CSV table of C-alpha atoms in Angstrom, one decimal:
chain,number,residue,atom,x,y,z
A,1,MET,CA,2.7,-10.8,-19.4
A,2,GLN,CA,1.6,-11.9,-15.8
A,3,LYS,CA,-1.1,-14.3,-15.4
A,4,ILE,CA,-3.1,-12.5,-12.7
A,5,THR,CA,-3.5,-8.7,-12.5
A,6,PRO,CA,-5.3,-7.0,-9.6
A,7,THR,CA,-7.8,-4.5,-10.6
A,8,LEU,CA,-8.4,-1.5,-8.4
A,9,TRP,CA,-12.1,-0.1,-8.7
A,10,PHE,CA,-12.2,3.7,-8.2
A,11,ASP,CA,-15.3,5.7,-8.3
A,12,HIS,CA,-13.9,8.4,-10.6
A,13,GLN,CA,-10.3,9.1,-9.4
A,14,ALA,CA,-8.3,6.1,-11.1
A,15,GLU,CA,-6.1,8.3,-13.1
A,16,GLU,CA,-5.3,10.6,-10.0
A,17,ALA,CA,-4.6,7.6,-7.7
A,18,VAL,CA,-2.3,6.1,-10.4
A,19,HIS,CA,-0.3,9.0,-10.8
A,20,PHE,CA,-0.2,9.4,-6.9
A,21,TYR,CA,1.1,5.8,-6.7
A,22,VAL,CA,3.5,6.3,-9.6
A,23,ASP,CA,5.1,9.3,-7.8
A,24,ILE,CA,5.7,7.3,-4.6
A,25,PHE,CA,7.2,4.1,-6.1
A,26,LYS,CA,10.4,5.1,-7.8
A,27,ASP,CA,10.1,2.1,-10.3
A,28,ALA,CA,6.5,2.7,-11.2
A,29,LYS,CA,5.1,3.8,-14.5
A,30,VAL,CA,1.8,4.1,-16.5
A,31,LEU,CA,1.6,1.2,-19.0
A,32,ASP,CA,-1.6,1.8,-20.9
A,33,VAL,CA,-4.8,4.1,-20.7
A,34,VAL,CA,-8.2,3.4,-22.1
A,35,ARG,CA,-11.0,6.3,-22.1
A,36,TYR,CA,-14.6,6.3,-22.2
A,37,GLY,CA,-16.1,7.2,-25.4
A,38,GLU,CA,-19.5,8.8,-26.2
A,39,GLY,CA,-22.6,7.6,-24.4
A,40,ALA,CA,-20.7,6.0,-21.6
A,41,PRO,CA,-21.6,6.2,-17.9
A,42,LEU,CA,-18.9,8.7,-17.3
A,43,PRO,CA,-18.0,11.6,-19.4
A,44,LYS,CA,-16.1,11.1,-22.8
A,45,ASP,CA,-12.2,10.9,-22.5
A,46,THR,CA,-12.5,10.1,-18.8
A,47,VAL,CA,-10.3,7.2,-18.0
A,48,LEU,CA,-12.0,3.8,-18.1
A,49,THR,CA,-8.9,1.7,-17.3
A,50,ILE,CA,-5.2,2.7,-16.5
A,51,LYS,CA,-2.8,-0.1,-16.5
A,52,PHE,CA,0.4,0.6,-14.5
A,53,SER,CA,3.3,-1.2,-12.7
A,54,MET,CA,4.6,-0.9,-9.1
A,55,ALA,CA,7.6,-2.9,-7.9
A,56,GLY,CA,7.5,-5.2,-10.9
A,57,GLN,CA,3.7,-5.9,-10.3
A,58,GLU,CA,1.1,-4.9,-12.8
A,59,PHE,CA,-2.1,-3.5,-11.8
A,60,VAL,CA,-5.1,-2.2,-13.5
A,61,ALA,CA,-7.2,0.9,-12.1
A,62,LEU,CA,-10.9,1.2,-13.2
A,63,ASN,CA,-13.2,4.1,-13.0
A,64,GLY,CA,-16.4,2.1,-12.3
A,65,GLY,CA,-18.5,4.6,-10.5
A,66,PRO,CA,-19.6,4.6,-6.7
A,67,ALA,CA,-21.1,1.0,-6.7
A,68,TYR,CA,-18.0,-0.4,-4.8
A,69,SER,CA,-15.1,0.7,-2.5
A,70,PHE,CA,-12.1,-0.6,-0.9
A,71,THR,CA,-12.1,-2.3,2.5
A,72,PRO,CA,-9.1,-3.4,4.9
A,73,ALA,CA,-9.8,-7.0,3.8
A,74,ILE,CA,-7.4,-6.5,0.8
A,75,SER,CA,-4.2,-4.8,1.5
A,76,PHE,CA,-0.8,-4.3,-0.3
A,77,VAL,CA,2.4,-5.2,1.8
A,78,ILE,CA,5.4,-3.2,1.3
A,79,ASP,CA,8.6,-4.9,2.3
A,80,CYS,CA,11.1,-2.5,3.8
A,81,GLU,CA,14.6,-2.9,4.7
A,82,THR,CA,15.3,0.2,7.0
A,83,GLN,CA,13.5,2.7,9.1
A,84,GLU,CA,14.2,5.3,6.5
A,85,GLU,CA,12.2,3.1,3.9
A,86,VAL,CA,9.3,2.5,6.5
A,87,ASP,CA,9.2,6.3,6.9
A,88,TYR,CA,9.1,7.2,3.4
A,89,TYR,CA,6.4,4.8,2.3
A,90,TRP,CA,4.3,5.6,5.5
A,91,ASP,CA,4.5,9.4,5.1
A,92,LYS,CA,3.9,9.4,1.2
A,93,LEU,CA,0.8,7.1,1.6
A,94,LEU,CA,-0.7,9.0,4.2
A,95,ALA,CA,-0.2,12.3,2.3
A,96,GLY,CA,-3.4,14.2,1.5
A,97,GLY,CA,-5.9,12.5,3.8
A,98,GLY,CA,-4.8,9.0,4.6
A,99,GLN,CA,-5.5,7.3,7.9
A,100,GLU,CA,-3.0,5.6,10.3
A,101,SER,CA,-4.1,2.2,11.7
A,102,GLN,CA,-2.6,-0.4,14.0
A,103,CYS,CA,0.4,-2.7,13.5
A,104,ALA,CA,1.9,-1.4,10.3
A,105,TRP,CA,-1.5,-0.7,8.5
A,106,LEU,CA,-2.7,2.4,6.9
A,107,THR,CA,-5.4,3.5,4.3
A,108,ASP,CA,-4.4,6.0,1.7
A,109,LYS,CA,-6.5,8.9,0.7
A,110,TYR,CA,-8.3,6.6,-1.8
A,111,GLY,CA,-9.3,4.2,0.7
A,112,LEU,CA,-6.7,1.6,-0.5
A,113,SER,CA,-5.0,-0.5,2.6
A,114,TRP,CA,-1.3,-0.8,2.7
A,115,GLN,CA,0.9,-2.6,5.3
A,116,VAL,CA,4.4,-1.0,5.5
A,117,VAL,CA,6.4,-3.8,7.2
A,118,PRO,CA,10.1,-3.9,8.0
A,119,GLN,CA,11.8,-7.3,7.4
A,120,ALA,CA,13.0,-7.0,11.0
A,121,LEU,CA,9.4,-7.3,12.2
A,122,ILE,CA,9.0,-10.7,10.2
A,123,ARG,CA,12.4,-12.0,11.2
A,124,TYR,CA,11.7,-11.3,14.9
A,125,LEU,CA,8.2,-12.6,14.9
A,126,GLY,CA,9.4,-15.9,13.4
A,127,ASP,CA,12.5,-16.3,16.0
A,128,ALA,CA,12.9,-19.8,17.3
A,129,ASP,CA,12.6,-18.3,20.9
A,130,PRO,CA,9.0,-17.8,21.6
A,131,ALA,CA,9.6,-15.2,24.5
A,132,LYS,CA,11.5,-13.0,21.9
A,133,ALA,CA,8.8,-13.5,19.4
A,134,GLN,CA,6.1,-12.7,22.0
A,135,ARG,CA,7.8,-9.5,23.2
A,136,VAL,CA,8.1,-8.1,19.6
A,137,MET,CA,4.5,-9.0,19.0
A,138,MET,CA,3.5,-7.2,22.0
A,139,ALA,CA,5.6,-4.2,21.2
A,140,MET,CA,3.8,-4.2,17.7
A,141,PHE,CA,0.4,-4.1,19.1
A,142,GLN,CA,1.4,-0.8,20.6
A,143,MET,CA,2.4,0.8,17.3
A,144,LYS,CA,0.8,2.2,14.3
A,145,LYS,CA,3.9,2.9,12.2
A,146,ILE,CA,6.5,0.2,13.0
A,147,ILE,CA,9.8,1.6,14.7
A,148,ILE,CA,12.5,-0.8,14.3
A,149,ALA,CA,14.7,0.6,17.0
A,150,ASP,CA,11.6,-0.2,19.4
A,151,LEU,CA,11.3,-3.7,17.9
A,152,ASP,CA,15.0,-4.3,18.5
A,153,LYS,CA,14.5,-3.4,22.3
A,154,ALA,CA,11.6,-5.8,22.6
A,155,TYR,CA,13.7,-8.4,21.0
A,156,THR,CA,16.6,-8.0,23.2
A,157,GLY,CA,14.5,-7.7,26.3
A,158,SER,CA,16.0,-4.1,27.1
């Protein structure tokens, strides 16, 4: 059991959202479901909480009503090795009404913010040569989804 578990507050779509995420992340799975009973704020048998895991991290999704919503102040970073992996997560998380943002950020159809980040970006931004790192940063600022080939060109100055 992990010591800290992030809880994601949904209006009424917790179960739908969890199945969306479980379908995207190949190692994801539902771990436990608790449903509302009689006299609760949402209809009987509606999910109250649904515990799930993605990439070895446990989460809880809660149907808490419309009192709160997600903001980009909290996001989840997906560490990607290849462009194929970046493309996969980018496309899957945008499906059904997500919104692209700048510099590897997107918001899925439930309003949750994600960063789909290739390892090359982090490696290049941390380069000891400040000119290379600056060129990569400037290239990143022009992108929504990160294109590794374009980072490579910026890094080499070509």
